[in-house]
Coordinates of C-alpha atoms and ligand atoms in Angstrom, one line a residue:
M219 CA 117.1 87.3 128.6
S220 CA 119.1 89.9 130.3
H221 CA 119.0 93.8 130.3
E222 CA 121.9 95.5 132.0
L223 CA 122.1 99.2 132.5
T224 CA 124.8 101.2 134.1
T225 CA 124.5 105.1 135.0
G226 CA 127.2 107.5 135.2
P227 CA 129.5 107.7 138.5
L228 CA 127.6 108.7 141.2
W229 CA 129.1 110.5 144.4
T230 CA 127.6 108.8 147.5
G231 CA 129.9 110.6 150.3
D232 CA 128.4 113.2 152.2
Y233 CA 129.8 115.7 155.1
Y234 CA 128.8 113.4 157.9
N235 CA 129.4 110.1 156.5
E236 CA 132.2 110.8 153.9
G237 CA 133.4 108.3 151.5
S238 CA 131.8 105.2 150.2
G239 CA 135.1 103.1 150.3
K240 CA 136.7 101.6 153.5
E241 CA 139.3 104.7 153.7
G242 CA 136.3 107.2 154.5
L243 CA 134.1 104.5 156.1
D244 CA 132.6 105.9 159.4
K245 CA 129.3 104.3 159.7
L246 CA 128.9 100.6 159.2
K247 CA 127.2 99.6 156.2
E248 CA 124.7 96.6 155.8
E249 CA 125.6 94.6 153.1
C250 CA 122.5 93.5 151.1
G251 CA 118.9 92.5 151.2
V252 CA 117.2 89.6 149.5
F253 CA 113.6 88.9 148.5
G254 CA 112.2 85.7 147.1
V255 CA 108.8 84.8 145.4
F256 CA 107.6 81.4 144.8
K257 CA 104.5 80.8 142.7
H258 CA 102.8 84.2 142.4
P259 CA 101.7 85.2 138.9
D260 CA 103.1 88.8 139.3
A261 CA 106.4 87.6 140.9
A262 CA 108.4 90.7 139.4
S263 CA 106.2 93.3 141.0
L264 CA 106.1 91.8 144.3
S265 CA 109.7 91.6 144.0
Y266 CA 110.1 95.3 143.0
Y267 CA 108.1 96.5 145.9
G268 CA 109.8 94.0 148.4
L269 CA 113.3 95.2 147.4
H270 CA 112.2 98.8 147.6
A271 CA 111.3 98.2 151.2
L272 CA 114.7 96.6 151.7
Q273 CA 116.5 99.5 150.0
H274 CA 118.1 100.7 153.2
R275 CA 120.2 97.4 152.9
G276 CA 121.9 98.3 149.9
E277 CA 121.7 101.3 147.5
E278 CA 124.5 100.7 145.1
S279 CA 123.0 97.8 142.8
A280 CA 119.6 96.1 142.5
G281 CA 118.7 92.9 140.5
M282 CA 116.1 90.4 139.9
C283 CA 115.8 87.1 138.1
V284 CA 112.4 85.6 137.2
S285 CA 111.6 82.1 135.9
D286 CA 108.6 81.3 133.8
G287 CA 109.2 77.6 134.3
N288 CA 111.4 77.3 130.9
E289 CA 113.5 80.5 131.0
F290 CA 115.0 83.1 133.1
H291 CA 114.3 86.8 132.7
Y292 CA 116.6 88.8 134.7
H293 CA 118.2 92.5 135.0
R294 CA 120.8 93.8 137.1
G295 CA 121.7 97.4 137.5
M296 CA 123.8 100.0 139.3
G297 CA 121.4 102.3 141.4
L298 CA 118.5 102.4 143.4
V299 CA 115.5 99.9 142.6
K300 CA 113.4 102.7 141.4
E301 CA 116.5 103.6 139.0
V302 CA 117.3 100.2 137.9
F303 CA 113.8 98.9 137.0
T304 CA 111.6 100.9 134.4
K305 CA 108.1 100.1 133.7
D306 CA 109.0 98.8 130.3
L307 CA 111.8 96.5 131.6
M308 CA 109.4 95.1 134.3
Q309 CA 106.9 93.9 131.6
T310 CA 109.7 91.8 130.4
L311 CA 110.3 90.0 133.6
T312 CA 107.6 87.4 133.4
G313 CA 107.1 84.3 135.4
D314 CA 105.9 83.1 138.8
I315 CA 109.1 82.5 140.6
S316 CA 111.7 85.2 141.3
I317 CA 114.8 86.0 143.3
G318 CA 116.0 89.7 143.9
H319 CA 118.6 91.6 145.5
V320 CA 119.8 95.1 146.8
R321 CA 123.5 95.7 147.3
Y322 CA 126.1 97.9 148.9
S323 CA 129.5 97.1 148.2
T324 CA 132.8 98.6 149.0
S325 CA 133.8 101.2 146.3
G326 CA 136.5 99.1 144.8
D327 CA 134.2 96.4 144.5
S328 CA 131.4 98.4 142.9
K329 CA 131.0 96.5 139.6
L330 CA 127.9 95.4 137.6
T331 CA 129.3 92.1 137.3
N332 CA 129.0 91.5 141.1
A333 CA 125.3 92.8 141.2
Q334 CA 123.1 90.0 142.1
P335 CA 121.3 87.7 141.4
L336 CA 124.3 85.9 139.8
V337 CA 122.8 83.7 136.8
F338 CA 124.5 80.5 135.5
K339 CA 123.9 77.8 133.1
Y340 CA 124.4 74.6 134.5
R341 CA 124.0 70.9 133.3
D342 CA 120.1 70.8 134.6
G343 CA 119.3 74.1 133.3
D344 CA 119.6 77.7 134.7
L345 CA 120.8 78.7 138.3
A346 CA 120.4 82.0 140.0
V347 CA 121.8 82.9 143.4
A348 CA 121.1 85.9 145.7
T349 CA 122.8 86.2 149.1
N350 CA 123.3 88.5 152.2
G351 CA 126.1 87.8 154.3
N352 CA 129.9 86.7 154.0
I353 CA 131.7 83.2 153.3
V354 CA 134.7 83.3 155.7
N355 CA 136.4 80.4 153.9
A356 CA 135.5 81.6 150.4
P357 CA 139.1 82.2 149.4
T358 CA 140.5 79.0 150.4
I359 CA 137.3 77.2 148.3
R360 CA 137.7 79.4 145.4
R361 CA 141.4 78.6 145.2
E362 CA 140.5 74.9 145.3
L363 CA 137.9 75.3 142.8
E364 CA 140.0 77.3 140.4
Q365 CA 143.1 74.6 140.7
G366 CA 140.5 72.1 139.7
G367 CA 139.5 74.2 136.4
S368 CA 136.7 76.3 137.4
I369 CA 136.8 79.7 135.7
F370 CA 134.8 82.5 137.9
Q371 CA 132.9 85.3 136.4
T372 CA 133.0 87.7 139.2
T373 CA 135.1 88.6 142.4
S374 CA 131.7 88.1 144.3
D375 CA 132.3 85.0 146.7
T376 CA 128.5 84.1 146.1
E377 CA 129.8 82.2 143.0
V378 CA 131.6 79.7 144.9
I379 CA 128.1 78.2 146.2
A380 CA 127.0 78.0 142.5
H381 CA 130.2 76.1 141.4
L382 CA 130.0 73.7 144.4
I383 CA 126.6 72.9 143.2
A384 CA 127.4 72.7 139.7
R385 CA 130.4 70.5 140.2
S386 CA 128.5 68.0 142.5
P387 CA 127.4 64.7 140.9
K388 CA 124.3 64.6 143.2
G389 CA 121.0 66.3 142.5
L390 CA 120.2 70.0 143.3
V391 CA 119.1 69.6 146.7
E392 CA 121.8 67.1 148.0
A393 CA 124.3 69.1 146.1
A394 CA 123.4 72.3 148.0
K395 CA 123.3 70.8 151.1
D396 CA 126.8 69.4 150.6
A397 CA 127.9 73.1 149.4
F398 CA 126.4 74.5 152.7
Q399 CA 128.0 72.1 154.7
R400 CA 131.6 73.2 153.1
I401 CA 131.1 77.0 153.7
V402 CA 131.7 78.7 156.9
G403 CA 130.2 82.0 157.6
G404 CA 127.1 84.3 158.1
Y405 CA 124.4 84.0 155.2
A406 CA 121.0 83.9 154.0
F407 CA 120.8 82.4 150.5
L408 CA 117.9 82.1 147.8
I409 CA 118.8 79.9 145.1
M410 CA 116.5 79.5 142.0
T411 CA 116.4 77.0 139.2
N412 CA 113.7 77.1 136.3
D413 CA 111.1 75.3 138.5
K414 CA 112.6 75.2 142.2
L415 CA 113.5 77.7 145.0
L416 CA 116.0 76.9 147.8
V417 CA 116.3 79.0 150.9
A418 CA 118.9 78.6 153.4
S419 CA 120.1 80.3 156.5
D420 CA 123.6 79.7 158.2
P421 CA 123.8 77.1 161.1
H422 CA 124.0 80.1 163.6
G423 CA 121.4 82.4 162.0
L424 CA 123.7 85.3 161.5
R425 CA 121.7 87.0 159.0
P426 CA 118.1 87.6 159.2
L427 CA 115.7 85.8 156.7
T428 CA 111.8 85.4 157.0
M429 CA 109.0 83.6 155.5
G430 CA 105.7 85.1 154.6
K431 CA 102.5 83.9 152.5
L432 CA 100.3 85.9 150.0
G433 CA 97.5 83.8 149.1
D434 CA 99.2 80.4 148.0
A435 CA 102.4 82.1 147.0
Y436 CA 105.6 81.7 149.5
L437 CA 107.7 84.9 150.1
F438 CA 111.1 85.3 151.6
A439 CA 112.8 88.6 152.6
S440 CA 115.6 89.8 154.9
E441 CA 113.3 91.7 156.9
T442 CA 109.6 91.7 157.9
C443 CA 108.9 95.2 156.4
A444 CA 109.2 93.9 153.0
L445 CA 106.3 91.3 153.6
E446 CA 104.3 94.3 155.4
T447 CA 104.8 96.4 152.3
I448 CA 103.0 93.8 150.1
G449 CA 100.3 93.0 152.2
A450 CA 101.7 89.4 152.8
E451 CA 101.2 87.3 156.2
L452 CA 104.4 86.8 158.3
I453 CA 104.7 82.9 158.8
R454 CA 108.2 82.6 160.7
D455 CA 111.9 83.4 160.6
I456 CA 113.9 80.9 158.8
E457 CA 116.1 78.7 161.6
P458 CA 119.6 78.5 161.5
G459 CA 120.8 75.4 159.3
E460 CA 117.4 75.3 157.7
L461 CA 117.1 74.4 153.9
L462 CA 113.7 74.9 152.4
V463 CA 112.8 73.6 149.2
L464 CA 110.0 74.8 147.1
D465 CA 109.0 72.8 144.2
A466 CA 105.7 71.8 142.0
D467 CA 104.7 69.7 145.3
G468 CA 104.8 72.8 147.6
L469 CA 107.2 73.8 150.7
H470 CA 109.6 71.1 151.9
E471 CA 111.0 71.8 155.5
D472 CA 114.6 70.3 155.6
R473 CA 118.1 71.0 156.9
F474 CA 121.5 70.7 155.9
D475 CA 122.9 71.0 159.3
H476 CA 121.7 68.8 162.1
H477 CA 123.9 69.9 164.7
K478 CA 123.3 72.1 167.7
H479 CA 124.9 75.3 167.4
R480 CA 125.0 78.6 169.4
K481 CA 122.1 80.8 167.9
A482 CA 123.8 84.2 166.9
L483 CA 121.5 86.6 165.2
C484 CA 123.6 89.8 164.4
A485 CA 123.1 92.4 167.2
M486 CA 123.7 95.2 164.9
E487 CA 120.4 94.4 163.0
Y488 CA 118.8 95.7 166.0
I489 CA 121.1 98.5 167.1
Y490 CA 121.2 100.1 163.8
F491 CA 120.6 98.2 160.4
A492 CA 117.0 96.9 160.4
R493 CA 114.0 99.2 159.7
P494 CA 112.2 100.3 162.9
D495 CA 109.2 98.5 161.5
S496 CA 110.7 95.3 160.9
D497 CA 110.3 92.4 163.7
M498 CA 113.3 89.8 164.2
N499 CA 113.0 86.8 166.5
G500 CA 109.5 88.3 167.4
A501 CA 111.0 91.4 168.7
N502 CA 110.1 94.7 167.1
Q503 CA 113.1 97.0 166.1
H504 CA 111.6 100.2 167.2
A505 CA 110.5 98.7 170.4
A506 CA 114.2 97.1 171.1
R507 CA 115.7 100.4 170.3
K508 CA 113.3 102.2 172.6
R509 CA 114.5 99.7 175.3
M510 CA 117.9 100.4 174.8
G511 CA 117.4 104.0 175.3
S512 CA 115.5 103.4 178.4
R513 CA 118.4 101.1 179.6
M514 CA 121.0 103.6 178.7
A515 CA 119.2 106.1 181.0
I516 CA 119.3 103.6 183.9
E517 CA 123.2 102.8 183.2
S518 CA 124.1 106.4 182.6
F519 CA 121.9 109.1 183.5
V520 CA 122.9 112.8 182.9
D521 CA 121.0 116.0 183.7
A522 CA 120.2 117.9 180.6
D523 CA 117.8 119.9 178.9
L524 CA 116.7 117.9 176.1
V525 CA 117.3 114.5 174.3
T526 CA 118.0 114.2 170.7
G527 CA 118.7 111.1 168.5
V528 CA 120.9 111.1 165.4
P529 CA 118.3 110.4 162.5
D530 CA 117.2 108.0 161.6
S531 CA 118.3 105.1 163.4
S532 CA 118.7 106.6 166.9
I533 CA 115.4 108.2 167.3
S534 CA 113.6 105.2 168.6
A535 CA 116.5 105.0 171.5
A536 CA 116.2 108.8 172.0
I537 CA 112.4 108.5 172.6
G538 CA 113.3 105.7 175.2
Y539 CA 116.0 107.7 177.0
A540 CA 113.7 110.7 177.2
E541 CA 110.7 108.6 178.5
Q542 CA 112.7 106.7 181.3
T543 CA 114.3 110.1 182.2
G544 CA 111.6 112.6 181.9
I545 CA 113.8 114.9 180.0
P546 CA 111.9 116.1 176.9
Y547 CA 112.8 114.5 173.3
E548 CA 113.3 117.3 170.9
L549 CA 114.1 117.1 167.0
G550 CA 117.5 118.6 167.5
M551 CA 118.9 117.4 164.1
I552 CA 117.4 117.0 160.8
K553 CA 118.2 114.7 158.1
N554 CA 118.2 115.7 154.3
K555 CA 116.7 112.7 152.9
Y556 CA 117.4 113.6 149.1
T557 CA 121.1 113.9 149.0
G558 CA 122.4 110.2 149.5
R559 CA 123.5 110.2 145.8
T560 CA 124.3 113.2 143.7
F561 CA 126.3 114.0 140.6
I562 CA 127.7 117.1 141.9
Q563 CA 130.6 116.5 144.3
P564 CA 131.5 119.5 146.7
S565 CA 134.9 121.0 146.3
Q566 CA 137.5 120.4 149.0
E567 CA 137.1 124.3 150.0
L568 CA 133.3 123.9 150.4
R569 CA 133.6 120.7 152.3
E570 CA 135.9 122.4 154.8
Q571 CA 133.6 125.1 155.2
G572 CA 131.1 122.5 156.3
V573 CA 128.8 121.9 153.6
K574 CA 126.1 120.0 155.5
M575 CA 124.8 117.6 152.7
K576 CA 123.2 115.3 155.2
L577 CA 122.6 116.3 158.8
S578 CA 121.6 119.8 160.2
A579 CA 121.4 120.9 163.7
V580 CA 118.1 122.8 164.4
R581 CA 119.6 125.8 166.2
R582 CA 116.3 127.2 167.7
V583 CA 116.1 124.1 169.4
V584 CA 119.6 123.3 170.8
E585 CA 120.8 127.0 171.4
G586 CA 121.7 127.4 174.8
K587 CA 120.7 124.1 175.9
R588 CA 122.3 121.0 177.5
V589 CA 122.0 118.3 175.2
V590 CA 122.0 114.3 175.4
M591 CA 122.8 113.1 171.9
I592 CA 121.8 109.5 171.3
D593 CA 123.8 107.6 168.6
D594 CA 123.9 103.7 167.8
S595 CA 127.5 103.3 167.5
I596 CA 130.9 104.9 167.1
V597 CA 133.2 103.4 164.3
R598 CA 136.1 105.5 163.8
G599 CA 134.7 108.6 165.7
T600 CA 135.0 111.2 162.7
T601 CA 131.2 111.3 162.5
S602 CA 130.5 111.7 166.1
R603 CA 133.0 114.6 166.5
R604 CA 131.4 116.3 163.4
I605 CA 127.9 115.9 164.8
V606 CA 129.0 117.0 168.3
N607 CA 130.7 120.2 166.9
M608 CA 127.8 120.7 164.9
L609 CA 125.5 120.9 167.7
R610 CA 128.1 123.1 169.8
D611 CA 128.3 125.4 166.7
A612 CA 124.5 125.7 166.8
G613 CA 124.9 126.9 170.4
A614 CA 124.2 123.8 172.6
T615 CA 126.1 124.6 176.0
E616 CA 126.9 120.8 176.6
V617 CA 126.7 117.9 174.6
H618 CA 126.5 114.4 176.4
V619 CA 126.8 111.5 173.9
R620 CA 125.1 108.2 174.7
I621 CA 125.8 105.2 172.6
T622 CA 123.3 102.4 172.7
S623 CA 125.8 99.7 172.0
P624 CA 129.0 98.6 173.6
P625 CA 132.3 99.9 172.3
F626 CA 132.9 98.6 168.7
K627 CA 136.1 97.1 168.6
N628 CA 136.5 94.1 166.4
P629 CA 135.8 93.5 162.5
C630 CA 132.7 91.7 161.3
F631 CA 133.3 88.5 159.3
Y632 CA 129.6 88.1 158.8
G633 CA 128.6 90.6 155.8
I634 CA 129.1 94.0 157.7
D635 CA 131.6 96.3 156.0
T636 CA 133.8 97.3 158.8
P637 CA 137.2 99.0 158.8
D638 CA 140.4 97.1 159.8
S639 CA 140.2 97.0 163.9
R640 CA 143.3 99.4 164.0
E641 CA 141.2 102.0 162.7
L642 CA 138.0 101.2 165.0
I643 CA 138.7 104.1 167.8
A644 CA 137.3 101.8 170.6
S645 CA 140.0 99.3 169.9
Q646 CA 142.8 102.0 170.3
L647 CA 141.3 104.5 173.1
S648 CA 139.7 104.4 176.3
V649 CA 136.1 105.6 176.7
E650 CA 137.6 108.8 178.5
E651 CA 140.0 109.2 175.5
I652 CA 137.4 108.9 172.9
C653 CA 135.2 111.3 174.9
R654 CA 137.9 113.9 174.5
E655 CA 138.6 112.8 170.9
I656 CA 135.0 113.4 169.7
N657 CA 134.8 116.6 171.8
A658 CA 131.9 115.4 174.1
D659 CA 131.2 116.6 177.7
S660 CA 130.4 113.0 178.7
L661 CA 130.2 109.7 176.7
S662 CA 128.9 106.3 177.8
F663 CA 128.2 103.1 176.0
L664 CA 125.5 100.5 176.7
S665 CA 126.6 97.5 178.7
P666 CA 126.4 94.1 176.6
D667 CA 124.0 92.7 179.3
G668 CA 121.7 95.8 178.9
L669 CA 121.9 95.3 175.1
I670 CA 120.9 91.7 175.3
T671 CA 118.0 92.4 177.8
S672 CA 116.9 95.2 175.7
I673 CA 116.6 93.1 172.7
Q674 CA 115.3 89.8 174.4
G675 CA 113.6 91.0 177.4
D676 CA 113.3 87.8 179.7
N677 CA 113.6 85.4 176.9
Q678 CA 117.3 84.8 177.4
D679 CA 117.6 81.1 177.3
D680 CA 120.1 81.1 174.5
Y681 CA 123.9 81.8 175.0
K682 CA 124.0 85.6 175.0
G683 CA 120.4 86.0 174.0
G684 CA 120.9 84.1 171.0
L685 CA 122.9 87.1 169.5
C686 CA 126.2 87.7 167.9
L687 CA 128.1 90.4 169.8
A688 CA 131.4 89.6 168.3
C689 CA 132.3 93.1 167.2
F690 CA 131.9 94.0 170.7
D691 CA 133.3 91.1 172.7
N692 CA 135.7 89.3 170.0
D693 CA 133.5 86.1 170.7
Y694 CA 133.0 84.9 167.2
P695 CA 130.3 82.2 166.5
T696 CA 132.3 80.2 163.9
R697 CA 135.7 79.3 163.4
L698 CA 137.9 82.0 161.7
D699 CA 141.2 80.2 161.0
F700 CA 141.6 79.3 157.5
G701 CA 145.3 79.5 157.0
G702 CA 145.4 83.2 156.6
E703 CA 143.1 83.2 153.7
E704 CA 139.8 84.0 155.9
K705 CA 137.8 86.7 154.8
F706 CA 135.8 89.4 156.5
G707 CA 133.4 92.0 155.1
C708 CA 131.0 90.8 152.8
S709 CA 130.4 88.1 150.2
C710 CA 127.6 89.8 148.4
Ligands
SF4_1069 S1 130.2 90.8 164.4 FE1 128.9 92.5 164.8 S2 128.1 93.4 163.1 FE2 129.1 91.2 162.4 S3 127.3 89.7 162.6 FE3 128.4 89.9 164.6 S4 127.2 91.6 166.0 FE4 126.7 91.5 163.5

């Protein structure tokens, strides 16, 4: 049973992060979050709270599919989890297996048909798929499938995996293994049938996926904060190349890839995307960000009167910088949490006057002060310039910018929405030139070594600390050459 709902057009831009499409993109966007439940009588409610905890990973659509063992009950809608799932609707989502999804998408792609989980009928029953990430060779596989007669319902490349499974003469698990061996990219997949749940992570572990338990029920989530929210016990992260199968006999730990690959969890999860209360690979995000700030202070100290972090993602790093230097941490900026989505779009004139929808400087804090401003990354540079100018307008006498990641120079092929590399300011300008462009008194980026050490500490047995740093160093963990058909961005 499906219940689909759309709301009216929403304006999601704001003064300091204008535009929801690639044209206006000046902040990297996490692409999706997934949440799965196996064998809990209240699977839908757990999914609701789990997805709510993952809301920061995608605010544009939300969906959930629940199996009662015989049929699927599902719902997808545009909007936040709390907007999409009403109390009445939740009562229709009965069953004990569930997969759920929150999605961010580019503006041209913002359609309900692409909201997940995607649900299909195939020869053995029902199939639902939810993913976080991107399949780099999806266009090539999709073209082959279409030439072979497949008809796609959506523009989402997640559908590719469903077609590969449905067309295979093998049973579900073997068909899924073949499908995962065909696709190249960074992904975390949840696949559900009427009585099974399959859980997979790409061979490099690019996208995070973790497993927990609540009583006898198994839970899967993009971040541990979702497990914590529902009182579940964290069991472990899903290993790269792993395929977990959950059925009437319980959990089966299997693999679809037996080769030894470089482990490469997305470093941006630590720098910016994940919630500070989440852990990945055993490292807590808040603690890792504090270490980045502390290391930043060692690498590029500047004397100042106060340290402030661009909320929310850079507050932890700013505390670390302040602790390391002894310069006081202050709340130099305030984020308005209630304006992310509004029906009322300011006129161009009001925008030019500087309507501060999202971020305001605290004048009484920064006035007459030399400020160290910590931020996580610079994409196009427009947001940084606005924030620096906002601090100056509020009376800061100096603004020194410290970025807790290396210069972001290359697009992401593994599920993060990034502009074309020509629009990435660090791929075009030197650090000195960027400093002038954003109107800062000084600018420094964290070194790659500093980043790896901050995240992994001494546990650096893996190549590059087991991290993907490709958007900084152009060293992509997978092949990318698919005859010009390779796809970057997100498949979700
Ligand atoms: S290229 Fe950058 S954003 Fe993409 S997965 Fe690698 S580290 Fe993350």
